[in-house]
Coordinates of C-alpha atoms in Angstrom, one line a residue:
Chain A
X135 CA 32.9 -121.8 -16.0
X136 CA 35.0 -121.2 -12.9
X137 CA 33.3 -120.2 -9.7
X138 CA 34.2 -116.8 -8.3
X139 CA 36.1 -117.1 -5.0
X140 CA 33.6 -114.6 -3.7
X141 CA 31.0 -117.3 -3.7
X142 CA 33.2 -119.4 -1.4
X143 CA 33.6 -116.6 1.0
X144 CA 29.8 -116.0 0.9
X145 CA 29.3 -119.7 1.7
X146 CA 31.6 -119.5 4.7
X147 CA 29.7 -116.4 5.8
X148 CA 26.2 -117.9 5.4
X149 CA 27.2 -121.1 7.1
X150 CA 28.8 -119.2 10.0
X151 CA 25.6 -117.3 10.6
X152 CA 23.9 -120.6 11.0
X153 CA 26.6 -121.9 13.3
X154 CA 26.4 -118.6 15.3
X155 CA 22.6 -119.0 15.5
X156 CA 22.7 -122.5 17.0
X157 CA 25.7 -121.9 19.2
X158 CA 24.4 -118.7 20.7
X159 CA 21.0 -120.1 21.5
X160 CA 22.7 -122.7 23.6
X161 CA 24.5 -120.1 25.7
X162 CA 22.9 -120.0 29.1
X163 CA 21.2 -116.7 29.9
X164 CA 23.2 -116.1 33.0
X165 CA 26.3 -115.8 30.8
X166 CA 24.9 -113.3 28.4
X167 CA 27.1 -110.5 29.7
X168 CA 30.3 -112.5 29.2
X169 CA 29.0 -113.5 25.8
X170 CA 28.8 -109.9 24.8
X171 CA 32.3 -109.1 26.1
X172 CA 33.8 -112.1 24.4
X173 CA 32.1 -111.5 21.1
X174 CA 33.4 -108.0 21.4
X175 CA 36.9 -109.3 21.9
X176 CA 36.8 -111.7 19.0
X177 CA 35.3 -109.2 16.6
X178 CA 38.5 -107.2 17.1
X179 CA 40.2 -109.8 14.9
X180 CA 39.8 -106.9 12.6
X181 CA 43.2 -106.1 13.8
X182 CA 44.6 -108.3 11.1
X183 CA 43.5 -105.7 8.6
X184 CA 45.0 -103.0 10.7
X185 CA 48.3 -104.8 10.9
X186 CA 48.4 -105.2 7.1
X187 CA 47.6 -101.5 6.7
X188 CA 50.2 -100.5 9.2
X189 CA 53.0 -102.6 7.8
X190 CA 52.4 -101.6 4.1
X191 CA 55.7 -100.4 2.8
X192 CA 56.2 -97.5 0.4
X193 CA 59.1 -96.6 -1.8
X194 CA 59.7 -93.1 -0.4
X195 CA 60.1 -94.2 3.2
X196 CA 58.1 -92.3 5.9
X197 CA 54.5 -93.1 6.6
X198 CA 51.5 -92.8 4.4
X199 CA 48.1 -91.8 5.8
X200 CA 47.1 -95.4 5.3
X201 CA 50.0 -96.6 7.6
X202 CA 49.0 -94.1 10.3
X203 CA 45.4 -95.1 10.2
X204 CA 46.5 -98.7 10.5
X205 CA 48.5 -97.9 13.6
X206 CA 45.5 -96.2 15.2
X207 CA 43.3 -99.1 14.3
X208 CA 45.8 -101.5 15.8
X209 CA 45.8 -99.7 19.2
X210 CA 42.0 -99.5 19.2
X211 CA 41.6 -103.1 18.4
X212 CA 44.2 -104.0 20.9
X213 CA 42.4 -102.2 23.7
X214 CA 39.4 -104.4 22.7
X215 CA 41.3 -107.6 22.5
X216 CA 43.1 -107.4 25.8
X217 CA 40.2 -105.6 27.5
X218 CA 37.6 -107.9 26.2
X219 CA 39.3 -111.2 26.9
X220 CA 40.5 -110.1 30.3
X221 CA 37.3 -108.7 31.5
X222 CA 35.5 -111.9 30.3
X223 CA 38.1 -113.9 32.2
X224 CA 37.5 -111.8 35.3
X225 CA 33.7 -112.3 35.0
X226 CA 33.9 -116.1 34.4
X227 CA 36.1 -116.5 37.5
X228 CA 33.2 -115.3 39.5
X229 CA 30.8 -118.0 38.3
X230 CA 31.4 -120.6 40.8
X231 CA 29.4 -123.5 42.0
X232 CA 28.1 -123.7 45.5
X233 CA 30.7 -125.0 47.9
X234 CA 30.2 -128.6 48.9
X235 CA 29.5 -129.8 52.4
X236 CA 26.9 -127.3 53.2
Chain B
X68 CA 54.2 -118.0 4.7
X69 CA 52.2 -119.0 1.6
X70 CA 48.7 -117.5 1.2
X71 CA 47.1 -121.0 1.3
X72 CA 48.8 -121.9 4.6
X73 CA 47.8 -118.6 6.2
X74 CA 44.3 -119.1 5.0
X75 CA 44.2 -122.4 6.8
X76 CA 45.5 -120.8 10.0
X77 CA 42.8 -118.1 9.7
X78 CA 40.2 -120.9 9.4
X79 CA 41.6 -122.5 12.5
X80 CA 41.3 -119.3 14.5
X81 CA 37.7 -119.0 13.2
X82 CA 36.9 -122.5 14.5
X83 CA 38.5 -121.6 17.8
X84 CA 36.2 -118.6 18.0
X85 CA 33.2 -120.8 17.5
X86 CA 34.5 -123.0 20.4
X87 CA 34.9 -119.9 22.5
X88 CA 31.2 -119.1 22.2
X89 CA 30.3 -122.8 22.5
X90 CA 32.0 -122.9 25.9
X91 CA 29.6 -120.3 27.2
X92 CA 26.8 -122.9 27.2
X93 CA 27.7 -123.6 30.9
X94 CA 29.7 -121.9 33.5
X95 CA 32.0 -124.9 33.9
X96 CA 33.2 -124.9 30.3
X97 CA 33.2 -121.2 29.9
X98 CA 36.7 -120.5 31.1
X99 CA 38.0 -123.1 28.7
X100 CA 36.0 -121.3 26.0
X101 CA 37.6 -118.0 26.7
X102 CA 41.0 -119.7 26.5
X103 CA 40.1 -121.0 23.0
X104 CA 39.2 -117.4 22.1
X105 CA 42.5 -116.1 23.2
X106 CA 44.3 -118.9 21.3
X107 CA 42.4 -118.1 18.1
X108 CA 43.3 -114.4 18.4
X109 CA 47.0 -115.2 19.0
X110 CA 47.0 -117.4 15.9
X111 CA 45.3 -114.8 13.8
X112 CA 47.7 -112.1 14.8
X113 CA 50.9 -114.2 14.5
X114 CA 49.9 -115.5 11.1
X115 CA 49.3 -112.0 9.9
X116 CA 52.8 -111.0 10.9
X117 CA 54.3 -114.1 9.3
X118 CA 52.4 -113.7 6.0
X119 CA 53.7 -110.2 5.4
X120 CA 57.2 -111.5 5.3
X121 CA 59.2 -108.4 4.5
X122 CA 58.8 -106.0 7.3
X123 CA 58.9 -102.3 6.6
X124 CA 60.1 -99.7 9.1
X125 CA 56.5 -99.7 10.3
X126 CA 57.1 -102.9 12.4
X127 CA 58.3 -101.1 15.5
X128 CA 55.4 -98.8 15.4
X129 CA 52.9 -101.6 14.9
X130 CA 54.3 -103.3 18.0
X131 CA 54.4 -100.1 20.0
X132 CA 50.7 -99.4 19.2
X133 CA 49.8 -102.9 19.9
X134 CA 51.4 -102.7 23.3
X135 CA 49.9 -99.3 24.1
X136 CA 46.4 -100.6 23.2
X137 CA 46.9 -103.8 25.0
X138 CA 48.1 -102.1 28.2
X139 CA 45.1 -99.7 28.2
X140 CA 42.8 -102.6 27.6
X141 CA 44.2 -104.7 30.4
X142 CA 44.2 -101.7 32.7
X143 CA 40.5 -101.1 32.0
X144 CA 39.6 -104.8 32.3
X145 CA 41.1 -104.9 35.8
X146 CA 39.8 -101.6 37.1
X147 CA 36.3 -101.6 35.8
X148 CA 33.6 -102.2 38.5
X149 CA 31.1 -104.9 37.5
X150 CA 28.2 -102.5 37.8
X151 CA 29.8 -100.5 34.9
X152 CA 29.8 -103.4 32.4
X153 CA 27.1 -102.0 30.2
X154 CA 29.1 -98.8 29.7
X155 CA 32.3 -100.8 29.1
X156 CA 30.7 -103.0 26.5
X157 CA 29.2 -100.0 24.7
X158 CA 32.5 -98.3 24.7
X159 CA 34.3 -101.4 23.4
X160 CA 31.7 -101.6 20.5
X161 CA 32.5 -98.1 19.5
X162 CA 36.2 -99.1 19.2
X163 CA 35.4 -102.1 17.0
X164 CA 33.3 -99.8 14.8
X165 CA 36.0 -97.2 14.6
X166 CA 38.7 -99.7 13.8
X167 CA 36.5 -101.1 11.0
X168 CA 36.2 -97.5 9.6
X169 CA 40.0 -96.9 9.8
X170 CA 40.8 -100.2 8.1
X171 CA 38.3 -99.4 5.4
X172 CA 39.7 -96.0 4.8
X173 CA 43.3 -97.3 4.6
X174 CA 42.2 -100.0 2.2
X175 CA 40.5 -97.3 0.1
X176 CA 43.6 -95.1 0.1
X177 CA 46.1 -97.9 -0.4
X178 CA 44.3 -100.7 -2.2
X179 CA 47.4 -102.3 -3.6
X180 CA 48.5 -103.6 -0.2
X181 CA 45.2 -105.5 0.1
X182 CA 45.2 -106.8 -3.5
X183 CA 42.1 -104.8 -4.3
X184 CA 43.4 -103.0 -7.4
X185 CA 44.9 -99.5 -7.5
X186 CA 43.5 -96.1 -6.3
X187 CA 40.8 -95.0 -8.8
X188 CA 40.3 -98.5 -10.2
X189 CA 39.4 -100.6 -7.1
X190 CA 37.6 -103.9 -7.9
X191 CA 33.9 -103.4 -7.9
X192 CA 33.1 -106.1 -5.4
X193 CA 35.8 -104.9 -3.1
X194 CA 34.4 -101.4 -3.3
X195 CA 31.0 -102.5 -2.3
X196 CA 32.2 -104.7 0.5
X197 CA 34.4 -101.8 1.7
X198 CA 31.5 -99.4 1.7
X199 CA 29.3 -101.8 3.7
X200 CA 32.1 -102.4 6.2
X201 CA 32.8 -98.7 6.5
X202 CA 29.2 -97.6 6.7
X203 CA 28.2 -100.2 9.3
X204 CA 31.4 -99.5 11.3
X205 CA 30.6 -95.8 11.3
X206 CA 27.1 -96.4 12.5
X207 CA 28.4 -98.8 15.2
X208 CA 30.9 -96.2 16.3
X209 CA 28.6 -93.2 16.7
X210 CA 25.7 -95.2 18.0
X211 CA 27.9 -96.8 20.7
X212 CA 29.2 -93.5 21.7
X213 CA 25.7 -92.2 22.3
X214 CA 24.8 -95.4 24.1
X215 CA 27.9 -95.0 26.3
X216 CA 27.1 -91.4 27.1
X217 CA 23.5 -92.3 28.0
X218 CA 24.7 -95.2 30.2
X219 CA 27.3 -93.1 31.9
X220 CA 24.7 -90.5 32.7
X221 CA 26.7 -87.9 30.8
X222 CA 23.7 -87.6 28.4
X223 CA 20.2 -87.8 29.7
X224 CA 18.7 -91.3 29.4
X225 CA 15.3 -89.9 28.3
X226 CA 14.5 -90.3 24.6
X227 CA 15.2 -87.4 22.4
X228 CA 12.6 -87.1 19.6
X229 CA 11.7 -84.5 17.1
X230 CA 9.3 -84.2 14.2
X231 CA 10.3 -85.9 11.0
X232 CA 12.9 -88.1 12.7
X233 CA 11.9 -91.3 11.0
X234 CA 11.6 -89.6 7.7
X235 CA 15.1 -88.2 8.1
X236 CA 16.5 -91.6 9.1
X237 CA 14.9 -93.2 6.1
X238 CA 16.2 -90.6 3.8
X239 CA 19.7 -91.0 5.2
X240 CA 19.6 -94.7 5.0
X241 CA 18.6 -94.7 1.4
X242 CA 21.2 -92.1 0.6
X243 CA 23.8 -94.7 1.7
X244 CA 22.7 -97.0 -1.1
X245 CA 22.8 -94.1 -3.6
X246 CA 26.2 -93.0 -2.4
X247 CA 27.6 -96.6 -2.7
X248 CA 26.2 -96.8 -6.2
X249 CA 27.8 -93.4 -7.1
X250 CA 31.1 -94.5 -5.5
X251 CA 31.2 -97.6 -7.6
X252 CA 30.3 -95.7 -10.7
X253 CA 32.9 -92.9 -10.4
X254 CA 35.5 -94.3 -7.9
X255 CA 35.6 -90.7 -6.6
X256 CA 36.8 -90.5 -3.0
X257 CA 34.4 -87.6 -2.3
X258 CA 31.5 -90.1 -2.3
X259 CA 33.4 -92.3 0.1
X260 CA 33.9 -89.5 2.6
X261 CA 30.2 -88.4 2.3
X262 CA 29.2 -92.0 2.8
X263 CA 31.2 -92.1 6.1
X264 CA 29.8 -88.8 7.3
X265 CA 26.2 -89.9 6.6
X266 CA 26.8 -93.2 8.4
X267 CA 28.2 -91.4 11.5
X268 CA 25.1 -89.2 11.5
X269 CA 22.8 -92.2 11.2
X270 CA 24.4 -94.0 14.2
X271 CA 23.9 -90.8 16.2
X272 CA 20.3 -90.3 15.1
X273 CA 19.4 -93.9 15.5
X274 CA 20.3 -94.1 19.2
X275 CA 19.2 -90.7 20.6
X276 CA 15.5 -91.4 20.6
X277 CA 16.0 -94.6 22.6
X278 CA 15.3 -94.4 26.3
X279 CA 17.7 -95.6 29.1
X280 CA 15.8 -98.7 30.0
X281 CA 15.8 -99.9 26.4
X282 CA 19.6 -100.1 26.5
X283 CA 19.6 -103.9 26.7
X284 CA 18.2 -103.9 23.2
X285 CA 20.5 -101.2 22.0
X286 CA 23.7 -102.7 23.3
X287 CA 22.8 -106.1 21.8
X288 CA 21.9 -104.4 18.5
X289 CA 25.2 -102.5 18.4
X290 CA 27.0 -105.8 19.3
X291 CA 25.4 -107.3 16.2
X292 CA 26.4 -104.3 14.0
X293 CA 30.0 -104.5 15.1
X294 CA 29.9 -108.1 13.9
X295 CA 28.5 -107.2 10.5
X296 CA 31.1 -104.4 10.1
X297 CA 33.8 -106.9 10.8
X298 CA 32.3 -109.3 8.3
X299 CA 32.2 -106.6 5.7
X300 CA 35.9 -105.8 6.2
X301 CA 36.5 -109.6 6.2
X302 CA 35.1 -109.8 2.6
X303 CA 37.2 -106.9 1.6
X304 CA 40.4 -108.5 2.9
X305 CA 39.3 -111.9 1.8
X306 CA 40.0 -113.2 5.3
X307 CA 38.0 -116.1 6.5
X308 CA 38.8 -115.6 10.2
X309 CA 37.1 -112.1 10.0
X310 CA 34.2 -113.4 7.9
X311 CA 33.5 -116.3 10.4
X312 CA 33.9 -114.0 13.4
X313 CA 31.7 -111.3 11.9
X314 CA 28.9 -113.7 11.2
X315 CA 29.1 -115.2 14.7
X316 CA 29.1 -111.9 16.4
X317 CA 26.4 -110.5 14.1
X318 CA 24.0 -113.4 14.8
X319 CA 24.9 -113.4 18.5
X320 CA 23.9 -109.8 18.8
X321 CA 20.8 -110.3 16.8
X322 CA 19.7 -113.2 19.0
X323 CA 20.3 -111.2 22.1
X324 CA 18.3 -108.3 20.7
X325 CA 15.5 -110.7 20.0
X326 CA 15.6 -112.1 23.5
X327 CA 15.6 -108.6 25.0
X328 CA 12.7 -107.5 22.9
X329 CA 10.7 -110.6 23.8
X330 CA 11.4 -109.8 27.5
X331 CA 9.7 -106.5 27.0
X332 CA 7.0 -107.8 24.6
X333 CA 8.0 -105.2 22.1
X334 CA 8.9 -105.6 18.5
X335 CA 12.4 -104.7 17.4
X336 CA 11.1 -101.9 15.3
X337 CA 9.1 -100.5 18.1
X338 CA 12.3 -100.2 20.2
X339 CA 14.3 -98.8 17.3
X340 CA 11.7 -96.2 16.4
X341 CA 12.1 -95.1 20.0
X342 CA 10.2 -92.6 22.2
X343 CA 8.9 -95.2 24.6
X344 CA 7.7 -93.9 27.9
X345 CA 7.5 -90.4 26.4
X346 CA 6.1 -87.6 28.6
X347 CA 2.4 -88.0 27.8
X348 CA 2.0 -91.1 30.0
X349 CA 3.8 -89.7 33.0
X350 CA 1.8 -86.5 32.9
X351 CA -1.5 -88.3 32.8
X352 CA -0.4 -90.2 35.8
X353 CA 0.1 -87.1 37.9
X354 CA -3.6 -86.5 37.8
X355 CA -4.3 -89.7 39.7
X356 CA -5.4 -89.4 43.2
X357 CA -3.0 -90.2 46.1
X358 CA -3.3 -93.8 47.2
X359 CA -2.1 -95.0 50.6
X360 CA 0.8 -97.4 50.8
X361 CA 2.2 -99.3 53.7
X362 CA 5.7 -98.4 54.5
X363 CA 8.0 -100.0 56.9
X364 CA 11.5 -100.0 58.2
X365 CA 14.4 -102.5 58.4
X366 CA 13.0 -104.0 61.6
X367 CA 9.7 -104.9 60.1
X368 CA 11.4 -106.4 57.1
X369 CA 13.7 -108.4 59.2
X370 CA 10.8 -109.7 61.3
X371 CA 8.9 -110.8 58.2
X372 CA 11.9 -112.5 56.7
X373 CA 12.9 -114.2 59.9
X374 CA 9.5 -115.9 60.1
X375 CA 9.5 -117.0 56.5
X376 CA 10.6 -120.4 55.3
X377 CA 11.4 -119.3 51.8
X378 CA 12.4 -116.0 50.3
X379 CA 12.7 -115.0 46.6
X380 CA 14.9 -112.1 45.8
X381 CA 14.1 -110.0 42.7
X382 CA 17.0 -107.7 41.8
X383 CA 16.8 -104.9 39.3
X384 CA 18.8 -101.9 38.0
X385 CA 18.4 -100.1 41.2
X386 CA 20.6 -102.7 42.9
X387 CA 23.3 -102.0 40.4
X388 CA 23.0 -98.2 41.0
X389 CA 23.2 -98.6 44.7
X390 CA 26.0 -101.2 44.4
X391 CA 24.0 -103.3 46.9
X392 CA 24.9 -106.8 45.6
X393 CA 27.4 -107.5 48.4
X394 CA 25.2 -106.2 51.1
X395 CA 22.4 -108.4 49.6
X396 CA 24.5 -111.5 49.7
X397 CA 25.4 -110.9 53.4
X398 CA 21.7 -110.5 54.2
X399 CA 21.1 -113.8 52.4
X400 CA 23.9 -115.5 54.2
X401 CA 22.3 -114.5 57.5
X402 CA 18.9 -115.8 56.3
X403 CA 20.4 -119.1 55.3
X404 CA 21.9 -119.5 58.7
X405 CA 18.3 -119.4 60.0
X406 CA 17.4 -122.2 57.6
X407 CA 15.5 -120.0 55.3
X408 CA 15.5 -121.1 51.7
X409 CA 16.6 -118.2 49.4
X410 CA 16.5 -118.1 45.6
X411 CA 17.0 -115.2 43.1
X412 CA 14.6 -114.5 40.3
X413 CA 16.0 -112.6 37.3
X414 CA 13.9 -111.0 34.6
X415 CA 15.5 -111.1 31.1
X416 CA 15.6 -107.3 30.9
X417 CA 16.6 -106.5 34.5
X418 CA 19.5 -104.1 34.4
X419 CA 21.0 -102.4 31.4
X420 CA 22.3 -105.3 29.4
X421 CA 21.6 -109.0 28.9
X422 CA 22.8 -110.9 32.0
X423 CA 23.7 -107.8 33.9
X424 CA 22.1 -109.0 37.2
X425 CA 23.7 -112.4 36.9
X426 CA 27.2 -110.9 36.7
X427 CA 26.6 -108.7 39.7
X428 CA 25.3 -111.6 41.8
X429 CA 28.3 -113.7 40.7
X430 CA 30.6 -110.9 41.7
X431 CA 29.0 -111.0 45.2
X432 CA 29.8 -114.7 45.3
X433 CA 26.2 -115.9 44.9
X434 CA 26.4 -119.4 43.6
X435 CA 24.9 -119.5 40.1
X436 CA 22.7 -122.5 40.9
X437 CA 20.6 -120.3 43.3
X438 CA 19.9 -117.9 40.5
X439 CA 16.9 -118.6 38.2
X440 CA 15.4 -117.2 35.0
X441 CA 11.8 -116.0 34.8
X442 CA 10.4 -119.2 33.3
X443 CA 12.2 -121.4 35.8
X444 CA 11.0 -119.7 38.9
X445 CA 7.8 -117.9 38.2
X446 CA 5.7 -120.7 39.6
X447 CA 7.5 -120.7 42.9
X448 CA 6.2 -117.3 43.9
X449 CA 2.9 -118.7 44.9
X450 CA 4.7 -121.0 47.4
X451 CA 7.1 -118.5 48.7
X452 CA 6.6 -116.5 51.9
X453 CA 8.5 -113.3 51.1
X454 CA 9.5 -111.7 47.8
X455 CA 12.3 -109.2 48.3
X456 CA 12.2 -106.7 45.4
X457 CA 15.4 -104.7 45.3
X458 CA 15.7 -102.0 42.6
X459 CA 13.2 -103.6 40.2
X460 CA 9.9 -102.2 39.3
X461 CA 8.3 -102.6 35.9
X462 CA 9.3 -106.3 35.7
X463 CA 7.0 -107.0 38.6
X464 CA 4.1 -104.9 37.6
X465 CA 0.9 -107.0 37.5
X466 CA -0.6 -104.5 35.0
X467 CA 1.3 -106.3 32.3
X468 CA -1.1 -109.2 32.9
X469 CA -4.4 -107.6 33.7
X470 CA -4.6 -104.1 32.3
X471 CA -4.8 -104.1 28.5
X472 CA -4.6 -100.3 28.6
X473 CA -1.1 -100.4 30.1
X474 CA 1.8 -99.7 27.8
X475 CA 3.6 -102.8 29.2
X476 CA 0.6 -105.1 28.7
X477 CA 1.7 -108.5 27.5
X478 CA 5.2 -108.2 28.8
X479 CA 6.3 -111.3 30.7
X480 CA 6.5 -110.3 34.4
X481 CA 7.5 -112.0 37.6
X482 CA 4.5 -113.1 39.6
X483 CA 5.7 -111.3 42.7
X484 CA 2.2 -110.5 43.9
X485 CA 1.4 -114.2 44.5
X486 CA 3.9 -114.3 47.4
X487 CA 2.4 -114.1 50.9
X488 CA 4.2 -110.8 51.4
X489 CA 6.2 -108.5 49.3
X490 CA 9.0 -106.3 50.4
X491 CA 9.8 -103.4 48.0
X492 CA 13.1 -101.6 48.5
X493 CA 12.8 -98.4 46.6
X494 CA 13.9 -94.8 47.0
X495 CA 10.5 -93.3 46.4
X496 CA 7.1 -94.0 44.8
X497 CA 8.2 -92.7 41.5
X498 CA 7.2 -94.9 38.6
X499 CA 9.7 -96.9 36.6
X500 CA 11.1 -96.1 33.2
X501 CA 7.8 -96.8 31.4
X502 CA 6.2 -94.1 33.5
X503 CA 3.6 -96.5 34.8
X504 CA 2.3 -96.8 38.3
X505 CA 2.8 -100.2 39.9
X506 CA -0.3 -101.6 41.5
X507 CA 1.9 -103.8 43.6
X508 CA 2.8 -100.8 45.8
X509 CA -0.7 -100.4 47.1
X510 CA -1.5 -104.1 47.8
X511 CA -2.5 -105.2 51.2
X512 CA 0.5 -107.6 51.5
X513 CA 3.1 -105.2 50.2
X514 CA 5.5 -103.4 52.6
X515 CA 7.4 -100.5 51.0
X516 CA 10.9 -99.9 52.3
X517 CA 11.9 -96.4 51.3
X518 CA 15.6 -96.1 51.4
X519 CA 18.8 -96.6 49.5
X520 CA 19.0 -100.3 48.5
X521 CA 22.4 -100.8 50.1
X522 CA 21.7 -99.0 53.3
X523 CA 18.4 -100.8 53.8
X524 CA 19.8 -104.2 53.1
X525 CA 22.6 -103.6 55.6
X526 CA 20.1 -102.5 58.2
X527 CA 17.9 -105.6 57.7
X528 CA 21.0 -107.8 58.2
X529 CA 21.6 -106.0 61.5
X530 CA 18.1 -106.7 62.6
X531 CA 18.0 -110.3 61.7

């Protein structure tokens, strides 16, 4: 019997939870705020779904509700992607080591 | 681009996201990590465009909306003051939640595009995945909005509770399962809309009973939810980048919630059920007789610190409110010039989100190797001359160690009282969020400095 592709996706999902578990425990507590902002940015990869929805063609021309929802979702996710990565960048720039020759 | 090729690219971007989080294990590698994250996102978006192949008239609009969102995001990222990070993160979570909902709705209305079947006969598995994604997304959205409003101070930070709250929540949660079942059975869109509505309501009801100072847990929890929502949508779209990311973010938020709960010695359910620090405790406190405190001014504080050889600084939410981090760093610079050893002690739940204080100190150019976590520094208090508590309260309360009656009993606290002398910068004697009096105020070796944290710190610097 063939294995349902869903099982493969489930495997990816479960293994990723474990990866996440170990990777996040190794994050230093002083970087927990950047961790939140960067996870926030990457979870906006949901934009791929929004792009598919926004670009879906239809025979009559004009836009369906589905298209319009896609557009909205794109802009929301884009706010997050740009905002999330840039604000993380801004924070990480501030974490500097003590200047030498003290 | 073939489906297999794009799947491989999605996998690559998933791996890059893992590396992005991995980079955060130390400040040196963190910037590189963030770059991996950006790279992963760029790959994911580019592949999506290429895999569609034939572009409809929607392309221009897609790009325009992408640009608008990007500009708004970039603008916010540059303008936001570091003290407002908790609000920002809560706001961003709500956007992830809402976009998950929007994607789920458009997949429900137009399933052909996503290869999920046709309207009215969507594949069963997809329907379940879609419902989970949409429900969790909706909960994340409305919950984050409430968290945002509470953090912004637009909504009162005090918990809102009413009778039957838990029963209502339990009923609503179980109705989600029933609605999903009915939706799968009938494919009727009505159930889908009701499901969304109920989920929005749950998010709202879940967060209103939670008090302002429990926000670190709430934000982490919502962070986790936004991940699970993304994973749910990932299953619907059969997209590995989304599934990997969702799982990463979901477990990340869960771990942070766990760390925050441990920092308060409370169980996760205790926080979620809310109502901590409700009015009963604070009213019983008012009956207590007046106890004398020693209060001083900037001159006294400066004198104490000048004669110290080591000073430990304990920042808290009050420092963020007063925006005192820069003034604090200037004070520390002056102290260091006098050969006084200065370190910072950070409690896990200081501030309104995980790592809040660390970011503020980093903003004020405090080198991160002078900043220590509770376990690292707690033994040093006994050898330090002065503890300078600025805007923190409950995290220093010795009642957590020696008063089993106290609501915060068992919470890990900073052993500030072991210092030779303690300086407490506070606006008034009012108790902290837990509504508990702090015995430290009345100790022989404690000097209270009643003032705005920023003003007081500046005055001390002048007197040094």
